[in-house]
mmCIF file of C-alpha atoms and ligand atoms in Angstrom:
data_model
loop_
_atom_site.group_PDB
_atom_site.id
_atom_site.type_symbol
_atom_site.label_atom_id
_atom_site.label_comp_id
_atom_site.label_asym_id
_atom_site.label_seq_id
_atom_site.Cartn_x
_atom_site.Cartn_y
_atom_site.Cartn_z
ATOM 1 C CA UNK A 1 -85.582 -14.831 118.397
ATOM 2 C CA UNK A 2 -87.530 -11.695 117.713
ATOM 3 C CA UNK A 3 -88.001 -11.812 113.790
ATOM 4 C CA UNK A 4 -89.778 -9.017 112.097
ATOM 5 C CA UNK A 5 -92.907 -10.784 110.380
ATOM 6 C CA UNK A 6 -93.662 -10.012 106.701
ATOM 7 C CA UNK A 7 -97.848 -10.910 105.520
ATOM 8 C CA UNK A 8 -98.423 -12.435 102.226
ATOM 9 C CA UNK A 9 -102.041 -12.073 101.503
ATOM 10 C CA UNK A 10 -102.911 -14.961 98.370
ATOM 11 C CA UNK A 11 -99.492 -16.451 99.318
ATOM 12 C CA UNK A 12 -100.009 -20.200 98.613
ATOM 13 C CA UNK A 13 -100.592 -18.976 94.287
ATOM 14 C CA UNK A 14 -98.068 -19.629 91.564
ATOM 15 C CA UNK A 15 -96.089 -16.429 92.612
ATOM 16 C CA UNK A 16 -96.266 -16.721 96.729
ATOM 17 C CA UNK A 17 -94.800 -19.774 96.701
ATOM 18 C CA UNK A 18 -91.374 -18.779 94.800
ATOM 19 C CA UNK A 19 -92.112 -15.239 97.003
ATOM 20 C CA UNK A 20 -92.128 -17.021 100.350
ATOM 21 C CA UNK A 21 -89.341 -19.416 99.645
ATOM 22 C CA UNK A 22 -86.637 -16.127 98.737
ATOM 23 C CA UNK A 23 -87.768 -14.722 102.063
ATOM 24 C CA UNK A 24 -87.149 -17.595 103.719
ATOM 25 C CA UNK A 25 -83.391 -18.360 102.196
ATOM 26 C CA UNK A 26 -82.662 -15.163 102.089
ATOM 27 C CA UNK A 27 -83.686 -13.196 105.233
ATOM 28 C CA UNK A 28 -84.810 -14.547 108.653
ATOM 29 C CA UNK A 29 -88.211 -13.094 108.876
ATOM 30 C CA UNK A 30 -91.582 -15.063 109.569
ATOM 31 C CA UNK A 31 -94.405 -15.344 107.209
ATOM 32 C CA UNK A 32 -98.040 -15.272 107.906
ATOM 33 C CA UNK A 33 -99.503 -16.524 104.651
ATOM 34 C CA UNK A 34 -103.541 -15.679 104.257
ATOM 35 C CA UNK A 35 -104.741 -18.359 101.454
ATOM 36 C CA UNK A 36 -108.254 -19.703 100.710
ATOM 37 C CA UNK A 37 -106.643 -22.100 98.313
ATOM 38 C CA UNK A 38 -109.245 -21.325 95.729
ATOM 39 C CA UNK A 39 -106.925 -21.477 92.227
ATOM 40 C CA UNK A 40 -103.979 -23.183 94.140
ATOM 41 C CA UNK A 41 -102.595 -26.317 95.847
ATOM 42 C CA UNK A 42 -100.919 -26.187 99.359
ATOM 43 C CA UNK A 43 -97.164 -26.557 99.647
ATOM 44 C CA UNK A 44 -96.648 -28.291 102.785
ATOM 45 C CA UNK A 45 -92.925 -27.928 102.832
ATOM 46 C CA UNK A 46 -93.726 -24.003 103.362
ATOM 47 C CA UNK A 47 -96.646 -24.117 105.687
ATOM 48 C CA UNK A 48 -94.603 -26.765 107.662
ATOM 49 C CA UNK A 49 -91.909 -24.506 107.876
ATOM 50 C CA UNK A 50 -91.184 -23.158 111.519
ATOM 51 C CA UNK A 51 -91.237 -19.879 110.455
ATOM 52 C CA UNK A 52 -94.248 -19.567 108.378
ATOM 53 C CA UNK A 53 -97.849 -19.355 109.761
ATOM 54 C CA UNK A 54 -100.600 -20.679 107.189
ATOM 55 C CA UNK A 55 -104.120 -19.053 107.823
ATOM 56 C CA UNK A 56 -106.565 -21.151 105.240
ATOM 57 C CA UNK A 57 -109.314 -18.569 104.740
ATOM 58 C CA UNK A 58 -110.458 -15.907 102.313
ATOM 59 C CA UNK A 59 -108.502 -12.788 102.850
ATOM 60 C CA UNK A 60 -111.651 -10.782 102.988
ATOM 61 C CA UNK A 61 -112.920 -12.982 105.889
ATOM 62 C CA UNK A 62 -109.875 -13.098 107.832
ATOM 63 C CA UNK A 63 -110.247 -11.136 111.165
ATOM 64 C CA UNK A 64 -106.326 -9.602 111.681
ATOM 65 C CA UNK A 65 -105.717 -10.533 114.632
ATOM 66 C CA UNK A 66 -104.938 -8.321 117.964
ATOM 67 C CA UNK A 67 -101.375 -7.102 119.161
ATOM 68 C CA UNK A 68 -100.275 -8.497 115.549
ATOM 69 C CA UNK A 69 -97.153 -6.501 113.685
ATOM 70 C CA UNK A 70 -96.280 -6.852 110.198
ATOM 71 C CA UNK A 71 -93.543 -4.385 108.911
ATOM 72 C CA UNK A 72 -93.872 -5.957 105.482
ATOM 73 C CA UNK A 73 -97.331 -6.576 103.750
ATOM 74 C CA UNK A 74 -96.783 -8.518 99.895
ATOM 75 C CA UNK A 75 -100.273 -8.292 98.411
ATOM 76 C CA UNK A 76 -100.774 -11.038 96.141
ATOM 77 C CA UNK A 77 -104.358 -12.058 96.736
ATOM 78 C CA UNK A 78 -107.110 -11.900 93.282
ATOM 79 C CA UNK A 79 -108.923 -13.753 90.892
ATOM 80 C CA UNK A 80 -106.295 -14.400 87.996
ATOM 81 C CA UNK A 81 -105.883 -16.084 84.427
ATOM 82 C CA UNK A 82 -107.886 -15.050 81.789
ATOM 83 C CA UNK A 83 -110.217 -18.439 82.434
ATOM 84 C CA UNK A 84 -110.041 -18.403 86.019
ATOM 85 C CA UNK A 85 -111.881 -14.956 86.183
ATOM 86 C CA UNK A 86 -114.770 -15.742 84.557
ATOM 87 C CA UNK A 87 -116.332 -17.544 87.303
ATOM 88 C CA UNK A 88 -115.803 -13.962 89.173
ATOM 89 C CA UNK A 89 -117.676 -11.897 86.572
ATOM 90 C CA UNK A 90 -119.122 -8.939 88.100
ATOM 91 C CA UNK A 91 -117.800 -10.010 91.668
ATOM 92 C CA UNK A 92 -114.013 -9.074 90.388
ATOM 93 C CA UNK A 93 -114.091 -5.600 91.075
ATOM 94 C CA UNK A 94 -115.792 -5.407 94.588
ATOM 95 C CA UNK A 95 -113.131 -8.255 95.703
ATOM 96 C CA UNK A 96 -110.300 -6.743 94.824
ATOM 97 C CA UNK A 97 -110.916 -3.264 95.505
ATOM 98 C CA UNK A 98 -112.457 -4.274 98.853
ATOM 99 C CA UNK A 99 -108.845 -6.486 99.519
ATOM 100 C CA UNK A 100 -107.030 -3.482 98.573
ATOM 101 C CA UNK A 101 -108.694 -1.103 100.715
ATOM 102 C CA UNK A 102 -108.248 -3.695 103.414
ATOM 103 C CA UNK A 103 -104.723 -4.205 103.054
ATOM 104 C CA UNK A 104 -103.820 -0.755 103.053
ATOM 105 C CA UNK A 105 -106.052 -0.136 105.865
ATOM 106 C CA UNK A 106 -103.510 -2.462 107.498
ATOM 107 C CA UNK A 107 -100.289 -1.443 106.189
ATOM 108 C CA UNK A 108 -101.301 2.134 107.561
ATOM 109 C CA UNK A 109 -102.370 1.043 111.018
ATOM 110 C CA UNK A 110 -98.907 -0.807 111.625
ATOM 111 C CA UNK A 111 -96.930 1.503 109.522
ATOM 112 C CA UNK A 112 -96.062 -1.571 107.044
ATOM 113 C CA UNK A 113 -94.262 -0.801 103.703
ATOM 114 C CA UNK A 114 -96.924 -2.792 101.093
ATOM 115 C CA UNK A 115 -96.284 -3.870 97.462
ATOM 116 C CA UNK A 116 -99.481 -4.001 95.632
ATOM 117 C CA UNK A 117 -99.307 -6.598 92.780
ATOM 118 C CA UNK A 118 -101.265 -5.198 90.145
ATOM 119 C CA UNK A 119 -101.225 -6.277 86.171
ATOM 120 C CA UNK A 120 -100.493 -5.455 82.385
ATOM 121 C CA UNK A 121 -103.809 -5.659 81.965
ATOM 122 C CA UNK A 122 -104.232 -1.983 83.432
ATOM 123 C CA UNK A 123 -102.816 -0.406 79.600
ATOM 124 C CA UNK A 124 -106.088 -2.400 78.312
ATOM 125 C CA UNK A 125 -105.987 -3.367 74.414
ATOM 126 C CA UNK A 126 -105.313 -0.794 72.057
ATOM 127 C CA UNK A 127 -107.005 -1.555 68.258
ATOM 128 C CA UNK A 128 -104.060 0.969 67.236
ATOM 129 C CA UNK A 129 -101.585 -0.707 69.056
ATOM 130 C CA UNK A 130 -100.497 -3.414 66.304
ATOM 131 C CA UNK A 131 -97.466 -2.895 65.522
ATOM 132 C CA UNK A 132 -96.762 -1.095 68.904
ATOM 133 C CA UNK A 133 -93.226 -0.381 70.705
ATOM 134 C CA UNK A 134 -93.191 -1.297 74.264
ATOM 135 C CA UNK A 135 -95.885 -0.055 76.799
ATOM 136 C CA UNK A 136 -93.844 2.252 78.630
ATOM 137 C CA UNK A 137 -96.008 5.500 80.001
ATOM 138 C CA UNK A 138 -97.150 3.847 83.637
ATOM 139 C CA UNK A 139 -100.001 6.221 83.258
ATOM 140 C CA UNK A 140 -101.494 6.003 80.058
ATOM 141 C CA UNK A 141 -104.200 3.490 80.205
ATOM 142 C CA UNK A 142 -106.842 3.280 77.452
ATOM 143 C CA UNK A 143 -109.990 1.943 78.218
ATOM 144 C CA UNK A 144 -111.109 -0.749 75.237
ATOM 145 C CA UNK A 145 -114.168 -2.712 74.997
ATOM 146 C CA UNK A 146 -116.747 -4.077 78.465
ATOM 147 C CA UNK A 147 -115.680 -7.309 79.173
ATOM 148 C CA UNK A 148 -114.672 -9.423 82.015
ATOM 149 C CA UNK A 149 -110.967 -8.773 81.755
ATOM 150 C CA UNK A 150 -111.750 -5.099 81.816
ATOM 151 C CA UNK A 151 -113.405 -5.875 85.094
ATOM 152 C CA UNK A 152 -110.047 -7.283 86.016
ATOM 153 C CA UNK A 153 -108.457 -4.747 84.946
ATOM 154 C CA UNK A 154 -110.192 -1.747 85.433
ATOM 155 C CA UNK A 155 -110.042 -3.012 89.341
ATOM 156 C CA UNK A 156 -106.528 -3.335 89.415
ATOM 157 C CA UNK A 157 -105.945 0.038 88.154
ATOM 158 C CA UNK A 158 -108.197 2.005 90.446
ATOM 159 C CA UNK A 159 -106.777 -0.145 93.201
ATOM 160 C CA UNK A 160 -103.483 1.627 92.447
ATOM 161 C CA UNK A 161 -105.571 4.780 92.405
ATOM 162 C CA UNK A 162 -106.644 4.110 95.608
ATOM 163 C CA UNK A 163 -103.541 3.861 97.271
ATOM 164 C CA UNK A 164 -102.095 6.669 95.287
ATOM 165 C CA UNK A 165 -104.583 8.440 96.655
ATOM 166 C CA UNK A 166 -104.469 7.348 100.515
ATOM 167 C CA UNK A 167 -101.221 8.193 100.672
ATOM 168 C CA UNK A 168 -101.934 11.881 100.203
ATOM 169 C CA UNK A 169 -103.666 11.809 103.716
ATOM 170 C CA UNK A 170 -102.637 9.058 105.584
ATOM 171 C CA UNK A 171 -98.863 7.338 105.978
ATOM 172 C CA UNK A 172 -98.971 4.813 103.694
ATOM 173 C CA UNK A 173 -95.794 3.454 101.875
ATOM 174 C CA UNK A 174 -96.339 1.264 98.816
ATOM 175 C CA UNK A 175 -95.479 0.525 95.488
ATOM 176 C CA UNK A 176 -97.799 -1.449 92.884
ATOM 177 C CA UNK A 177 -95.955 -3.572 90.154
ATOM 178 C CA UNK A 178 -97.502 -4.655 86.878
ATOM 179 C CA UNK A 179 -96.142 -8.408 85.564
ATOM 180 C CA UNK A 180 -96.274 -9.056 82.664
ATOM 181 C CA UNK A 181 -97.153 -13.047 81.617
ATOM 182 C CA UNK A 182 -95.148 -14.738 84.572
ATOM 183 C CA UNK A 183 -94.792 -18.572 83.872
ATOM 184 C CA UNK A 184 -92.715 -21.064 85.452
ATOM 185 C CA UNK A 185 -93.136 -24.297 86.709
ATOM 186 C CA UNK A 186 -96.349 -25.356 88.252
ATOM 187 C CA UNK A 187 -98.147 -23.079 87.184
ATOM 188 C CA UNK A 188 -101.991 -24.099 87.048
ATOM 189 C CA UNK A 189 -103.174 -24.840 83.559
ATOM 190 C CA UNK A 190 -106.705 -24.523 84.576
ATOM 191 C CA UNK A 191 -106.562 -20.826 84.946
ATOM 192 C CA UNK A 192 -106.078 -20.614 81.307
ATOM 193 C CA UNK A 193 -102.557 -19.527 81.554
ATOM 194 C CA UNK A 194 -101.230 -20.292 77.887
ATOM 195 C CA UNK A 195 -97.808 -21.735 78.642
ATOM 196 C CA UNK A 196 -99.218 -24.891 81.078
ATOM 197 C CA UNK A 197 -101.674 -25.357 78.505
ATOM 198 C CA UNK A 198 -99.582 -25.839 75.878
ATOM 199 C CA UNK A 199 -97.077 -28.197 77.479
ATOM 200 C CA UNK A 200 -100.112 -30.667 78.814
ATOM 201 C CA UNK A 201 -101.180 -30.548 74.748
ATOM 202 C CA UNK A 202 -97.924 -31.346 73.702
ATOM 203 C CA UNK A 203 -96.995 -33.846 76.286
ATOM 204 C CA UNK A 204 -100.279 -35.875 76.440
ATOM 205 C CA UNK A 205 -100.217 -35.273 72.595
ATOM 206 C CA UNK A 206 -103.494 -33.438 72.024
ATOM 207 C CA UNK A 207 -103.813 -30.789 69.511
ATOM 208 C CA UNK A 208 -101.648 -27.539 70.459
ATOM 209 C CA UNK A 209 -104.364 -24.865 70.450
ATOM 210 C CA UNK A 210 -103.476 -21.572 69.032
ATOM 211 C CA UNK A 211 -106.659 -18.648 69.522
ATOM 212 C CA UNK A 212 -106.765 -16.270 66.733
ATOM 213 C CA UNK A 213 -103.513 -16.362 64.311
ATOM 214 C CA UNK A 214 -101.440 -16.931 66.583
ATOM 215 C CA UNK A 215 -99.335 -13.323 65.681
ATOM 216 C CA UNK A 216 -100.268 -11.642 69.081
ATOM 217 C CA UNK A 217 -96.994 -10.884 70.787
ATOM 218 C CA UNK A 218 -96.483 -11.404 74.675
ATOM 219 C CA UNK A 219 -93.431 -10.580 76.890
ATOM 220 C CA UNK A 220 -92.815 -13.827 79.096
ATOM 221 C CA UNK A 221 -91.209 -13.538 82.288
ATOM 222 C CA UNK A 222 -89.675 -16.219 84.748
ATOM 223 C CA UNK A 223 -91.555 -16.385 88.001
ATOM 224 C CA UNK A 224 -88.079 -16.305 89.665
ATOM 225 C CA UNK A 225 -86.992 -12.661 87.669
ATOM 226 C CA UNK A 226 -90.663 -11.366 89.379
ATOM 227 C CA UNK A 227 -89.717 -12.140 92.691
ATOM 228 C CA UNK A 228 -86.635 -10.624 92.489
ATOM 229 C CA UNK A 229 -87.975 -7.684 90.920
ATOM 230 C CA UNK A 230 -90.591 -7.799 93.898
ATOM 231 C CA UNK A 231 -88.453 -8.291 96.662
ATOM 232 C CA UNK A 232 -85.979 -5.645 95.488
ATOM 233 C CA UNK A 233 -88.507 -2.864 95.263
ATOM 234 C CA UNK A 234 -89.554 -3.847 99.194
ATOM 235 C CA UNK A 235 -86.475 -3.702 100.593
ATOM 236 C CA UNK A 236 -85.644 -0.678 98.782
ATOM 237 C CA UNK A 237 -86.589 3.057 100.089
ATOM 238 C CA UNK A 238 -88.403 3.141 97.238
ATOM 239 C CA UNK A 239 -92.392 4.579 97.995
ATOM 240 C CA UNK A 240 -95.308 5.558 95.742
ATOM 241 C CA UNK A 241 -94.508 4.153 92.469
ATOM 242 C CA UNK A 242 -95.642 2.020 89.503
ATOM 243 C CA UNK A 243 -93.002 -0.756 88.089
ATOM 244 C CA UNK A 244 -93.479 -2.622 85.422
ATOM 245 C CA UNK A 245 -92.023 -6.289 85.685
ATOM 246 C CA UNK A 246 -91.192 -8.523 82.409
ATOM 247 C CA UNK A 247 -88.547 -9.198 80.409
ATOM 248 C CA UNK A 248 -87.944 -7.428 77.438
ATOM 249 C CA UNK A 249 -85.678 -10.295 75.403
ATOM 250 C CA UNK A 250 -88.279 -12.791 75.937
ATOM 251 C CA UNK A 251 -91.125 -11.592 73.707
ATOM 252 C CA UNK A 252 -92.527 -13.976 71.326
ATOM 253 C CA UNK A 253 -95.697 -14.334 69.454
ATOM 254 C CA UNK A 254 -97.951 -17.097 70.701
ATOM 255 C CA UNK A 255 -97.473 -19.106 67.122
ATOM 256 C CA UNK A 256 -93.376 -19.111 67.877
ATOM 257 C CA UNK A 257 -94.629 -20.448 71.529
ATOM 258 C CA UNK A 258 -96.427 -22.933 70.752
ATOM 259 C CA UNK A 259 -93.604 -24.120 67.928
ATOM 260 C CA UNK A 260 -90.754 -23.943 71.051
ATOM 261 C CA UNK A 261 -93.018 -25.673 73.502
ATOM 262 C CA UNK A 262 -93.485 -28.423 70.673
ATOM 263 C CA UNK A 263 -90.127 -28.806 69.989
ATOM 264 C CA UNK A 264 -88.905 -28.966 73.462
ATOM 265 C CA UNK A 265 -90.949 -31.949 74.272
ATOM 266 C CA UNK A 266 -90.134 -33.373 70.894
ATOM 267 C CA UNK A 267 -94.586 -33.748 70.276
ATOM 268 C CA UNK A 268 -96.132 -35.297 67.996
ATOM 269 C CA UNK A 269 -99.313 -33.028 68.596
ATOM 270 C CA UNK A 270 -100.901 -31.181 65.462
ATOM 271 C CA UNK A 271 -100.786 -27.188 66.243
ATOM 272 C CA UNK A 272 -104.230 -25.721 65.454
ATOM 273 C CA UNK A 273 -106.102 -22.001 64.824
ATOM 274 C CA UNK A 274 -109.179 -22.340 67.029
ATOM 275 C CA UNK A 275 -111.505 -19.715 68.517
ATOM 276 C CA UNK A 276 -111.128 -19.185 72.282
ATOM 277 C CA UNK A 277 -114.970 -18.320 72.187
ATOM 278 C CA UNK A 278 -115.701 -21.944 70.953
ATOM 279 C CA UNK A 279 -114.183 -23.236 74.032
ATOM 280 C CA UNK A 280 -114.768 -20.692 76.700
ATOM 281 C CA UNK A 281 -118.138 -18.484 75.478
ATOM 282 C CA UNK A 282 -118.439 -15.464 74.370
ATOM 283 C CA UNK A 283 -116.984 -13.411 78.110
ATOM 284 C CA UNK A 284 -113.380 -14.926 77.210
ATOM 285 C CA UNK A 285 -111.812 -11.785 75.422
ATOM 286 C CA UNK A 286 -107.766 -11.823 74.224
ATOM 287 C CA UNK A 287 -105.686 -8.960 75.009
ATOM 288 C CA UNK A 288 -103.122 -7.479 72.373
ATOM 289 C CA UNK A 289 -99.780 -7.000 72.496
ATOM 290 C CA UNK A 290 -98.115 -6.928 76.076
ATOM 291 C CA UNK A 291 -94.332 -5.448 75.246
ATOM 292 C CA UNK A 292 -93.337 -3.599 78.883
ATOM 293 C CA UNK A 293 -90.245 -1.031 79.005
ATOM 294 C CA UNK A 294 -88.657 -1.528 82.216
ATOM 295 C CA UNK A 295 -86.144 1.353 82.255
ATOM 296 C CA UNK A 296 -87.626 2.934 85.068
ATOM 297 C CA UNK A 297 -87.267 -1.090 87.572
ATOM 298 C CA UNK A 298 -83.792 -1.352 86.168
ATOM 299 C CA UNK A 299 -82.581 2.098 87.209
ATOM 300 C CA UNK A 300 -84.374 2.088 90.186
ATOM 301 C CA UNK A 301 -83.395 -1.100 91.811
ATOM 302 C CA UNK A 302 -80.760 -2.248 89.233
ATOM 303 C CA UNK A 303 -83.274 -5.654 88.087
ATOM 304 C CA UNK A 304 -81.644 -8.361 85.920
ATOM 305 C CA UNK A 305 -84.009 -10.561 84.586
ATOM 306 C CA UNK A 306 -81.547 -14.159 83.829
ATOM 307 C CA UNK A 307 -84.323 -16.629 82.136
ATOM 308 C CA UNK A 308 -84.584 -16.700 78.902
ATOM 309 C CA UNK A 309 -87.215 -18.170 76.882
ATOM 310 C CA UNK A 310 -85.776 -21.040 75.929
ATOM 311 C CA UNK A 311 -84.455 -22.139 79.562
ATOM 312 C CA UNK A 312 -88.167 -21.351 80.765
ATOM 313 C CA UNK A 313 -89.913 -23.824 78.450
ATOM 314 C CA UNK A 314 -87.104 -26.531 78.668
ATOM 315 C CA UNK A 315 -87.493 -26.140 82.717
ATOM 316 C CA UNK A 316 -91.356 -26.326 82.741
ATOM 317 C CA UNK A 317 -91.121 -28.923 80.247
ATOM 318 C CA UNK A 318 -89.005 -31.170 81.656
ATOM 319 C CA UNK A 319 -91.024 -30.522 85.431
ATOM 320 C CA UNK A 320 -94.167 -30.840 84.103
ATOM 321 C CA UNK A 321 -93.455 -34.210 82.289
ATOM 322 C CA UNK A 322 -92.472 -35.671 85.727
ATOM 323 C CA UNK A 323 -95.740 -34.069 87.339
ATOM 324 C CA UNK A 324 -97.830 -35.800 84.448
ATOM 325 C CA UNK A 325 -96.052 -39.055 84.534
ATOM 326 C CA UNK A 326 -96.192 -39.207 88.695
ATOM 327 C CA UNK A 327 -100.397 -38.123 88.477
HETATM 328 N N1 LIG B 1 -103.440 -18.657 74.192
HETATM 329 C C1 LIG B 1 -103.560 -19.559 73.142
HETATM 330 N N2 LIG B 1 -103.961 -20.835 73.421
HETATM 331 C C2 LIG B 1 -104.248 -21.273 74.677
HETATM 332 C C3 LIG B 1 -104.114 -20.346 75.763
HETATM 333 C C4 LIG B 1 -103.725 -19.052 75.471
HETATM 334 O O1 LIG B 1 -103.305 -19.219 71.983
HETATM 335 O O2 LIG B 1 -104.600 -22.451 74.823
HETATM 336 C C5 LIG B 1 -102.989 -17.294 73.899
HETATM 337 C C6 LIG B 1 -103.936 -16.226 74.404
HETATM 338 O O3 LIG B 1 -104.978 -16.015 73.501
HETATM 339 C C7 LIG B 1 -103.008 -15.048 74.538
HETATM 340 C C8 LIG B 1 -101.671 -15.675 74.912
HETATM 341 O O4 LIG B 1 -101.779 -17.055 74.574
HETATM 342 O O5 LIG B 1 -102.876 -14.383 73.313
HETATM 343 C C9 LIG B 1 -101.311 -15.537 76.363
HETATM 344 O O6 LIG B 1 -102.359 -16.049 77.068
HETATM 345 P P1 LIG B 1 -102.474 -16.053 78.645
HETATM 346 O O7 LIG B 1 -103.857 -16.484 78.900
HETATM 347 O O8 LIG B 1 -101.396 -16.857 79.247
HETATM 348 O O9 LIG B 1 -102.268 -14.544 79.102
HETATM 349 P P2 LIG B 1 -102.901 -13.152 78.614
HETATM 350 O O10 LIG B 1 -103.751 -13.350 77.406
HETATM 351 O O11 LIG B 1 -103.689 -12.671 79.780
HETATM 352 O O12 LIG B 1 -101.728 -12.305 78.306
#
């Protein structure tokens, strides 16, 4: 059979995998996943599967190759986590600006529809922003201090420039979506990712380690309520636009987290204050509050986030004890 192939650039990360495996229950097109495996571990069940064709290289090596059709193109490819970058620093930008313009330059050629997955990290950290409502105004960014995240950042955002931008002169139909802190299980605690961190303290009973005071707020979001999100705006007729993706019940400060996380794996662990600095040098830099309004996904494609915080920690928790126990 003739099945319409969708491209998943980055598709063997924390996100591609729970991507891949919707497409694959829930349509019957074929995957070509492009993944260097640099910040993630193979599945073999999905690059076994009949209809999925795993390329292991670095998206901006990969040669497409002739005569080949994609009418779906899932961007996922980039440095990520707030650790995992720094090894990037001052490389972040030209990578993921040159992917982008890459990817676009293919979803134009073959008249693909392409989601761009961009970041929260694009409304940058506001010193005003305290005691701030929800980010809600998908274009008003505000530039704060240099620093490696900014890179990050900064790139994302004039990636969706770029494409913006293309698509004045050329056919191009994509949308860019901005998560907000997606956890779930297996997610990679070396990235720096808080939530895999904190359930490895707790379950292998090391001190829980808060940075700062532990009051920052962040807006945590089931890896299975992005994909929907994602795969909802691509099959839609939706073109052009900027979504942001997180859910708004599940915001917490990092203090509460780390109290939940503790609880749920009934730890003996000691929580502590420490200074992400201490641990990581000076480039690591914390973000504020991340709060995203929605309104504008919801009415648009009619997205239900169903995790709540609670079921997302007792989940990971009870997965990642297995992992840890099996390793
Ligand atoms: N965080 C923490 N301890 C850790 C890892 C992270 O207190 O061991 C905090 C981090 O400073 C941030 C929040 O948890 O305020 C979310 O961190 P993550 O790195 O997951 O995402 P981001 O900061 O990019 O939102």
């Amino acid at each position: 059979m003739n099945r319409e192939k969708v491209l998943v650039t980055g598709g063997m990360g924390f996100i591609g995998k729970f991507l891949e495996r919707k497409i694959l229950n829930e349509t019957d097109y074929n995957i070509t996943i492009v993944d260097n495996l640099s910040s993630s571990v193979l599945d073999e069940k999905i690059a076994n599967d009949k209809r999925v064709q795993f390329i292991e290289e670095d998206f901006s090596e990969w040669a497409l190759p002739d005569n080949e059709k994609y009418f779906q193109i899932y961007h996922l490819a980039s440095p990520v986590g707030p650790v995992g970058v720094l090894k990037y620093k001052g490389k972040i930008g030209k990578i993921i600006i040159e992917q982008t313009y890459k990817v676009a330059e293919i979803a134009i050629k073959m008249g693909a529809k392409l989601i761009d997955i961009s970041t929260s990290e694009v409304y940058g950290k506001n010193p005003d922003d305290e005691n701030e409502g929800q980010r809600e105004d998908i274009n008003k960014v505000v530039p704060p201090n240099i620093t490696v995240r900014l890179e990050y950042g900064v790139s994302k955002l004039l990636s969706e420039i770029m494409l913006k931008n293309l698509s004045i002169d050329f056919p191009l139909k994509y949308n860019c979506i901005r998560p907000f802190n997606i956890i779930g299980p297996s997610q990679n605690d070396e990235l720096g990712f808080v939530m895999p961190r904190f359930l490895r303290q707790a379950l292998s009973g090391e001190p829980i380690t808060i940075y700062g005071d532990g009051k920052q707020k962040r807006t945590f979001t089931h890896v299975e309520d992005l994909v929907d999100g994602i795969f909802m705006v691509m099959e839609s007729d939706i073109t052009g636009e900027i979504f942001n993706i997180g859910n708004p019940r599940n915001v917490i400060s990092i203090r509460e987290l780390a109290e939940k996380i503790k609880e749920a794996t009934n730890s003996y662990s000691e929580i502590n204050l420490v200074n992400p600095k201490k641990l990581f040098g000076d480039e690591f830099a914390e973000a504020w509050n991340k709060i995203p309004n929605v309104d504008k996904l919801v009415k648009a494609v009619g997205w239900k986030p169903n995790w709540s915080i609670d079921d997302i920690i007792s989940e990971a928790a009870i997965l990642k004890q297995r992992y840890l126990i099996k390793t």
